[in-house]
Structures are given as C-alpha cells and as structure tokens.
Amino acid sequence: MHSWQLKDYVFAAFMSIGTLLAAVITQGFALMIPLPGARAILWAPFAGVFLTLAMARLRHVGAVFLVITPVGLLLGLINPIIPIVLISAAAITEGVMTLRKGYGGSFNRFLGNVVFFEGTILLSMLAAVTGLTQALGLTPRAINLPLWLAVPAIGIGALMGSLAWWLGEQVVRQLVKAGKLDEDL
C-alpha cells in the first residue's frame, strides 16, 4: 500500500479547489438543464482536468477520493445529495481502479474519468427517481423518468469523462515537457 505524504495531500487540496471552482463556475449554466444528473455534464470537462492532474501526479488508488471528498462535503452545504453522489461515485471509481492498480498510465486515467463521471450522472438520476431527493426535502415529489434515459446518460457520462480525460492529458503532456511531472506516465 502507498504511503501518502504531506505534499500529496497539499497537491490534492489544490486539485479540490480547482474542481470546486469548476462546479461554482458551471453551476449557473447547469441550472438550465432540467434533468437530474445532467448538471454534471457541464462540470465534467473542467473538473476532469483537475482530476486527471491528480491521477497523473498521485497515481495511487485513493487519488480521486482525496480530491472529491472535500468538494462533495463543501457542496453539501448547498444540497445534501451532492456529497452522497460525489463520494459514492468516487468510491466506485476507486474500486474499479483498485483492480487496475492505480492511475499510472493514460488509459487508467481515461478509465477513472469515465467511471467517475458516468457514476456521477447515474447516481444523480437514481437519487431523483427513487425519491431520495424528495425524502431530503429537495423536491416536492420523486421525478418520473423513463428507465431508457439511463442508456443515453451512460453514453453522455462516457463522452464527458472522455473529454475530461483528453483535456487533462493535454495539461499533463505540457507539464511533462516542462519537466514538472514525471515522464513515465
């Protein structure tokens, strides 16, 4: 098991700040999308840059959880569903990435982004459809969404995760060229 160092926590904190800022900036536009879970679509490309950087720098299982947990907890002040969704999606991502032995390599970072953003979208939809949002007093009733909407949601989650990964990898490549990140990525 990897031993986290203080510099890892500091780096993750900065990636959390970037991810949180991405949420704040995109939230105004995201409110225009009436489907639950769809708001993550606008957030994904921006948040994914910070997640990809965290994956590339930290490499070990736990990197996404380390970045997303503070973001989820802070956004929970706005809506208590957000930490449930984000931390659950991060836990699912970390479970998958445990099988891949971490985030070393571009493909693993791609997979991590896709799993996380698909999970975020699907879990948000699930929270709305099952009435969890109603139980917490966030909506007057459970949202009646047809089950088939899960299929395009999975596709959109994969697409947004892919875009997030690609944008993040562009930054990673520049940092490697500048000598600011290890080359064996």
PDB file of C-alpha atoms in Angstrom:
ATOM      1  CA  MET A   1       0.000   0.000   0.000  1.00  0.00           C
ATOM      2  CA  HIS A   2       1.159   3.502  -0.828  1.00  0.00           C
ATOM      3  CA  SER A   3       2.102   5.828   1.992  1.00  0.00           C
ATOM      4  CA  TRP A   4       0.666   9.294   1.371  1.00  0.00           C
ATOM      5  CA  GLN A   5       2.971  12.209   2.121  1.00  0.00           C
ATOM      6  CA  LEU A   6       2.149  15.777   3.114  1.00  0.00           C
ATOM      7  CA  LYS A   7       2.961  17.007  -0.397  1.00  0.00           C
ATOM      8  CA  ASP A   8       0.347  14.567  -1.790  1.00  0.00           C
ATOM      9  CA  TYR A   9      -2.331  15.987   0.492  1.00  0.00           C
ATOM     10  CA  VAL A  10      -1.359  19.551  -0.431  1.00  0.00           C
ATOM     11  CA  PHE A  11      -1.492  18.739  -4.145  1.00  0.00           C
ATOM     12  CA  ALA A  12      -4.873  17.021  -3.722  1.00  0.00           C
ATOM     13  CA  ALA A  13      -6.153  20.078  -1.837  1.00  0.00           C
ATOM     14  CA  PHE A  14      -5.233  22.332  -4.749  1.00  0.00           C
ATOM     15  CA  MET A  15      -6.929  19.951  -7.182  1.00  0.00           C
ATOM     16  CA  SER A  16     -10.005  20.012  -4.915  1.00  0.00           C
ATOM     17  CA  ILE A  17     -10.036  23.803  -5.069  1.00  0.00           C
ATOM     18  CA  GLY A  18      -9.871  23.703  -8.876  1.00  0.00           C
ATOM     19  CA  THR A  19     -12.631  21.100  -9.022  1.00  0.00           C
ATOM     20  CA  LEU A  20     -14.781  23.160  -6.656  1.00  0.00           C
ATOM     21  CA  LEU A  21     -14.214  26.321  -8.709  1.00  0.00           C
ATOM     22  CA  ALA A  22     -15.259  24.409 -11.822  1.00  0.00           C
ATOM     23  CA  ALA A  23     -18.503  23.470 -10.054  1.00  0.00           C
ATOM     24  CA  VAL A  24     -19.166  27.036  -8.969  1.00  0.00           C
ATOM     25  CA  ILE A  25     -18.466  28.471 -12.424  1.00  0.00           C
ATOM     26  CA  THR A  26     -20.582  25.935 -14.330  1.00  0.00           C
ATOM     27  CA  GLN A  27     -23.478  25.831 -11.845  1.00  0.00           C
ATOM     28  CA  GLY A  28     -25.256  28.880 -13.283  1.00  0.00           C
ATOM     29  CA  PHE A  29     -25.372  27.303 -16.721  1.00  0.00           C
ATOM     30  CA  ALA A  30     -26.088  23.846 -15.330  1.00  0.00           C
ATOM     31  CA  LEU A  31     -29.306  25.047 -13.687  1.00  0.00           C
ATOM     32  CA  MET A  32     -30.746  25.413 -17.190  1.00  0.00           C
ATOM     33  CA  ILE A  33     -30.602  21.630 -17.676  1.00  0.00           C
ATOM     34  CA  PRO A  34     -33.776  20.239 -16.090  1.00  0.00           C
ATOM     35  CA  LEU A  35     -32.705  16.578 -15.876  1.00  0.00           C
ATOM     36  CA  PRO A  36     -31.175  15.305 -12.640  1.00  0.00           C
ATOM     37  CA  GLY A  37     -27.581  14.268 -13.152  1.00  0.00           C
ATOM     38  CA  ALA A  38     -27.309  16.247 -16.336  1.00  0.00           C
ATOM     39  CA  ARG A  39     -25.696  19.129 -14.484  1.00  0.00           C
ATOM     40  CA  ALA A  40     -22.540  17.048 -14.211  1.00  0.00           C
ATOM     41  CA  ILE A  41     -22.322  17.181 -17.995  1.00  0.00           C
ATOM     42  CA  LEU A  42     -21.193  20.821 -17.944  1.00  0.00           C
ATOM     43  CA  TRP A  43     -18.990  20.324 -14.893  1.00  0.00           C
ATOM     44  CA  ALA A  44     -17.156  17.257 -16.197  1.00  0.00           C
ATOM     45  CA  PRO A  45     -14.770  18.775 -18.761  1.00  0.00           C
ATOM     46  CA  PHE A  46     -13.485  21.353 -16.288  1.00  0.00           C
ATOM     47  CA  ALA A  47     -13.419  19.171 -13.187  1.00  0.00           C
ATOM     48  CA  GLY A  48     -11.833  16.378 -15.214  1.00  0.00           C
ATOM     49  CA  VAL A  49      -8.743  18.463 -15.887  1.00  0.00           C
ATOM     50  CA  PHE A  50      -8.078  18.652 -12.147  1.00  0.00           C
ATOM     51  CA  LEU A  51      -8.966  15.006 -11.594  1.00  0.00           C
ATOM     52  CA  THR A  52      -6.638  13.926 -14.404  1.00  0.00           C
ATOM     53  CA  LEU A  53      -3.817  16.018 -12.950  1.00  0.00           C
ATOM     54  CA  ALA A  54      -4.405  14.436  -9.538  1.00  0.00           C
ATOM     55  CA  MET A  55      -4.412  10.967 -11.070  1.00  0.00           C
ATOM     56  CA  ALA A  56      -1.203  11.677 -13.016  1.00  0.00           C
ATOM     57  CA  ARG A  57       0.652  13.170 -10.070  1.00  0.00           C
ATOM     58  CA  LEU A  58      -0.601  10.931  -7.261  1.00  0.00           C
ATOM     59  CA  ARG A  59      -1.076   7.743  -9.348  1.00  0.00           C
ATOM     60  CA  HIS A  60      -2.319   5.577  -6.498  1.00  0.00           C
ATOM     61  CA  VAL A  61      -5.761   4.349  -5.606  1.00  0.00           C
ATOM     62  CA  GLY A  62      -7.355   6.973  -3.409  1.00  0.00           C
ATOM     63  CA  ALA A  63      -6.396   9.964  -5.563  1.00  0.00           C
ATOM     64  CA  VAL A  64      -9.940  10.652  -6.789  1.00  0.00           C
ATOM     65  CA  PHE A  65     -11.393  10.092  -3.336  1.00  0.00           C
ATOM     66  CA  LEU A  66      -8.835  12.509  -1.884  1.00  0.00           C
ATOM     67  CA  VAL A  67      -9.841  15.230  -4.361  1.00  0.00           C
ATOM     68  CA  ILE A  68     -13.611  14.656  -4.489  1.00  0.00           C
ATOM     69  CA  THR A  69     -14.421  14.177  -0.794  1.00  0.00           C
ATOM     70  CA  PRO A  70     -13.752  17.801   0.257  1.00  0.00           C
ATOM     71  CA  VAL A  71     -15.570  19.047  -2.856  1.00  0.00           C
ATOM     72  CA  GLY A  72     -18.589  16.899  -2.055  1.00  0.00           C
ATOM     73  CA  LEU A  73     -18.645  17.960   1.578  1.00  0.00           C
ATOM     74  CA  LEU A  74     -18.449  21.661   0.720  1.00  0.00           C
ATOM     75  CA  LEU A  75     -21.097  21.392  -1.998  1.00  0.00           C
ATOM     76  CA  GLY A  76     -23.220  19.506   0.518  1.00  0.00           C
ATOM     77  CA  LEU A  77     -23.842  22.863   2.157  1.00  0.00           C
ATOM     78  CA  ILE A  78     -25.864  23.721  -0.957  1.00  0.00           C
ATOM     79  CA  ASN A  79     -27.548  20.357  -1.483  1.00  0.00           C
ATOM     80  CA  PRO A  80     -27.183  17.265   0.753  1.00  0.00           C
ATOM     81  CA  ILE A  81     -27.492  14.911  -2.238  1.00  0.00           C
ATOM     82  CA  ILE A  82     -24.214  16.180  -3.728  1.00  0.00           C
ATOM     83  CA  PRO A  83     -21.838  14.574  -1.195  1.00  0.00           C
ATOM     84  CA  ILE A  84     -23.769  11.304  -1.400  1.00  0.00           C
ATOM     85  CA  VAL A  85     -23.476  11.263  -5.187  1.00  0.00           C
ATOM     86  CA  LEU A  86     -19.884  12.505  -5.487  1.00  0.00           C
ATOM     87  CA  ILE A  87     -18.395  10.409  -2.701  1.00  0.00           C
ATOM     88  CA  SER A  88     -20.266   7.304  -3.890  1.00  0.00           C
ATOM     89  CA  ALA A  89     -19.056   7.861  -7.474  1.00  0.00           C
ATOM     90  CA  ALA A  90     -15.512   8.358  -6.161  1.00  0.00           C
ATOM     91  CA  ALA A  91     -15.765   5.133  -4.122  1.00  0.00           C
ATOM     92  CA  ILE A  92     -16.964   3.201  -7.194  1.00  0.00           C
ATOM     93  CA  THR A  93     -14.112   4.699  -9.226  1.00  0.00           C
ATOM     94  CA  GLU A  94     -11.567   3.733  -6.586  1.00  0.00           C
ATOM     95  CA  GLY A  95     -12.992   0.205  -6.501  1.00  0.00           C
ATOM     96  CA  VAL A  96     -12.545  -0.159 -10.249  1.00  0.00           C
ATOM     97  CA  MET A  97      -9.085   1.417 -10.147  1.00  0.00           C
ATOM     98  CA  THR A  98      -8.007  -0.941  -7.355  1.00  0.00           C
ATOM     99  CA  LEU A  99      -8.372  -3.715  -9.921  1.00  0.00           C
ATOM    100  CA  ARG A 100      -6.188  -1.663 -12.310  1.00  0.00           C
ATOM    101  CA  LYS A 101      -3.628  -0.990  -9.528  1.00  0.00           C
ATOM    102  CA  GLY A 102      -3.970   2.803  -9.617  1.00  0.00           C
ATOM    103  CA  TYR A 103      -3.861   5.655 -12.083  1.00  0.00           C
ATOM    104  CA  GLY A 104      -0.437   5.143 -13.667  1.00  0.00           C
ATOM    105  CA  GLY A 105      -0.743   5.366 -17.423  1.00  0.00           C
ATOM    106  CA  SER A 106      -3.008   7.326 -19.706  1.00  0.00           C
ATOM    107  CA  PHE A 107      -5.539   4.508 -20.143  1.00  0.00           C
ATOM    108  CA  ASN A 108      -6.058   4.178 -16.400  1.00  0.00           C
ATOM    109  CA  ARG A 109      -6.680   7.910 -16.113  1.00  0.00           C
ATOM    110  CA  PHE A 110      -9.122   7.652 -19.015  1.00  0.00           C
ATOM    111  CA  LEU A 111     -10.952   4.806 -17.300  1.00  0.00           C
ATOM    112  CA  GLY A 112     -11.002   6.665 -13.977  1.00  0.00           C
ATOM    113  CA  ASN A 113     -12.585   9.737 -15.547  1.00  0.00           C
ATOM    114  CA  VAL A 114     -15.187   7.758 -17.475  1.00  0.00           C
ATOM    115  CA  VAL A 115     -16.212   5.674 -14.448  1.00  0.00           C
ATOM    116  CA  PHE A 116     -16.381   8.723 -12.169  1.00  0.00           C
ATOM    117  CA  PHE A 117     -18.472  10.916 -14.472  1.00  0.00           C
ATOM    118  CA  GLU A 118     -20.770   8.072 -15.556  1.00  0.00           C
ATOM    119  CA  GLY A 119     -21.255   7.271 -11.885  1.00  0.00           C
ATOM    120  CA  THR A 120     -21.976  10.882 -11.007  1.00  0.00           C
ATOM    121  CA  ILE A 121     -24.650  11.205 -13.679  1.00  0.00           C
ATOM    122  CA  LEU A 122     -26.293   7.845 -12.965  1.00  0.00           C
ATOM    123  CA  LEU A 123     -26.272   8.250  -9.188  1.00  0.00           C
ATOM    124  CA  SER A 124     -27.816  11.731  -9.509  1.00  0.00           C
ATOM    125  CA  MET A 125     -30.584  10.315 -11.682  1.00  0.00           C
ATOM    126  CA  LEU A 126     -31.087   7.435  -9.268  1.00  0.00           C
ATOM    127  CA  ALA A 127     -31.379   9.818  -6.304  1.00  0.00           C
ATOM    128  CA  ALA A 128     -34.111  11.768  -8.092  1.00  0.00           C
ATOM    129  CA  VAL A 129     -36.028   8.753  -9.405  1.00  0.00           C
ATOM    130  CA  THR A 130     -36.008   6.788  -6.143  1.00  0.00           C
ATOM    131  CA  GLY A 131     -37.340   9.707  -4.160  1.00  0.00           C
ATOM    132  CA  LEU A 132     -34.159  10.314  -2.155  1.00  0.00           C
ATOM    133  CA  THR A 133     -34.273  13.979  -3.137  1.00  0.00           C
ATOM    134  CA  GLN A 134     -37.917  14.085  -2.014  1.00  0.00           C
ATOM    135  CA  ALA A 135     -37.092  12.394   1.302  1.00  0.00           C
ATOM    136  CA  LEU A 136     -34.494  15.101   1.980  1.00  0.00           C
ATOM    137  CA  GLY A 137     -36.993  17.830   1.133  1.00  0.00           C
ATOM    138  CA  LEU A 138     -35.216  18.917  -2.048  1.00  0.00           C
ATOM    139  CA  THR A 139     -38.053  18.211  -4.480  1.00  0.00           C
ATOM    140  CA  PRO A 140     -41.796  18.082  -3.899  1.00  0.00           C
ATOM    141  CA  ARG A 141     -42.002  14.560  -5.396  1.00  0.00           C
ATOM    142  CA  ALA A 142     -39.897  11.835  -6.934  1.00  0.00           C
ATOM    143  CA  ILE A 143     -39.117  12.569 -10.567  1.00  0.00           C
ATOM    144  CA  ASN A 144     -40.741  10.215 -13.038  1.00  0.00           C
ATOM    145  CA  LEU A 145     -38.035   9.472 -15.600  1.00  0.00           C
ATOM    146  CA  PRO A 146     -38.319   6.643 -18.087  1.00  0.00           C
ATOM    147  CA  LEU A 147     -35.771   3.897 -17.443  1.00  0.00           C
ATOM    148  CA  TRP A 148     -34.462   4.094 -21.010  1.00  0.00           C
ATOM    149  CA  LEU A 149     -32.945   7.502 -20.172  1.00  0.00           C
ATOM    150  CA  ALA A 150     -30.233   5.639 -18.252  1.00  0.00           C
ATOM    151  CA  VAL A 151     -28.792   4.413 -21.564  1.00  0.00           C
ATOM    152  CA  PRO A 152     -28.085   7.852 -23.055  1.00  0.00           C
ATOM    153  CA  ALA A 153     -26.987   9.018 -19.593  1.00  0.00           C
ATOM    154  CA  ILE A 154     -24.320   6.303 -19.577  1.00  0.00           C
ATOM    155  CA  GLY A 155     -23.240   7.351 -23.070  1.00  0.00           C
ATOM    156  CA  ILE A 156     -23.141  11.031 -22.186  1.00  0.00           C
ATOM    157  CA  GLY A 157     -21.233  10.221 -18.990  1.00  0.00           C
ATOM    158  CA  ALA A 158     -18.687   8.264 -21.018  1.00  0.00           C
ATOM    159  CA  LEU A 159     -18.413  11.081 -23.556  1.00  0.00           C
ATOM    160  CA  MET A 160     -17.942  13.745 -20.881  1.00  0.00           C
ATOM    161  CA  GLY A 161     -15.458  11.573 -18.997  1.00  0.00           C
ATOM    162  CA  SER A 162     -13.538  11.080 -22.241  1.00  0.00           C
ATOM    163  CA  LEU A 163     -13.491  14.819 -22.933  1.00  0.00           C
ATOM    164  CA  ALA A 164     -12.427  15.498 -19.339  1.00  0.00           C
ATOM    165  CA  TRP A 165      -9.603  12.971 -19.656  1.00  0.00           C
ATOM    166  CA  TRP A 166      -8.451  14.379 -23.027  1.00  0.00           C
ATOM    167  CA  LEU A 167      -8.327  17.951 -21.728  1.00  0.00           C
ATOM    168  CA  GLY A 168      -6.485  16.815 -18.605  1.00  0.00           C
ATOM    169  CA  GLU A 169      -3.991  14.795 -20.629  1.00  0.00           C
ATOM    170  CA  GLN A 170      -3.174  17.887 -22.699  1.00  0.00           C
ATOM    171  CA  VAL A 171      -2.149  19.647 -19.480  1.00  0.00           C
ATOM    172  CA  VAL A 172      -0.270  16.549 -18.265  1.00  0.00           C
ATOM    173  CA  ARG A 173       1.735  16.392 -21.518  1.00  0.00           C
ATOM    174  CA  GLN A 174       2.695  20.048 -21.227  1.00  0.00           C
ATOM    175  CA  LEU A 175       3.807  19.544 -17.625  1.00  0.00           C
ATOM    176  CA  VAL A 176       5.887  16.532 -18.646  1.00  0.00           C
ATOM    177  CA  LYS A 177       7.524  18.597 -21.441  1.00  0.00           C
ATOM    178  CA  ALA A 178       8.255  21.370 -18.953  1.00  0.00           C
ATOM    179  CA  GLY A 179       9.836  18.858 -16.566  1.00  0.00           C
ATOM    180  CA  LYS A 180       7.228  19.480 -13.854  1.00  0.00           C
ATOM    181  CA  LEU A 181       5.790  15.973 -13.906  1.00  0.00           C
ATOM    182  CA  ASP A 182       7.458  12.557 -14.160  1.00  0.00           C
ATOM    183  CA  GLU A 183       7.874  11.245 -17.696  1.00  0.00           C
ATOM    184  CA  ASP A 184       6.905   7.629 -17.039  1.00  0.00           C
ATOM    185  CA  LEU A 185       3.200   8.367 -17.294  1.00  0.00           C
TER     186      LEU A 185
END
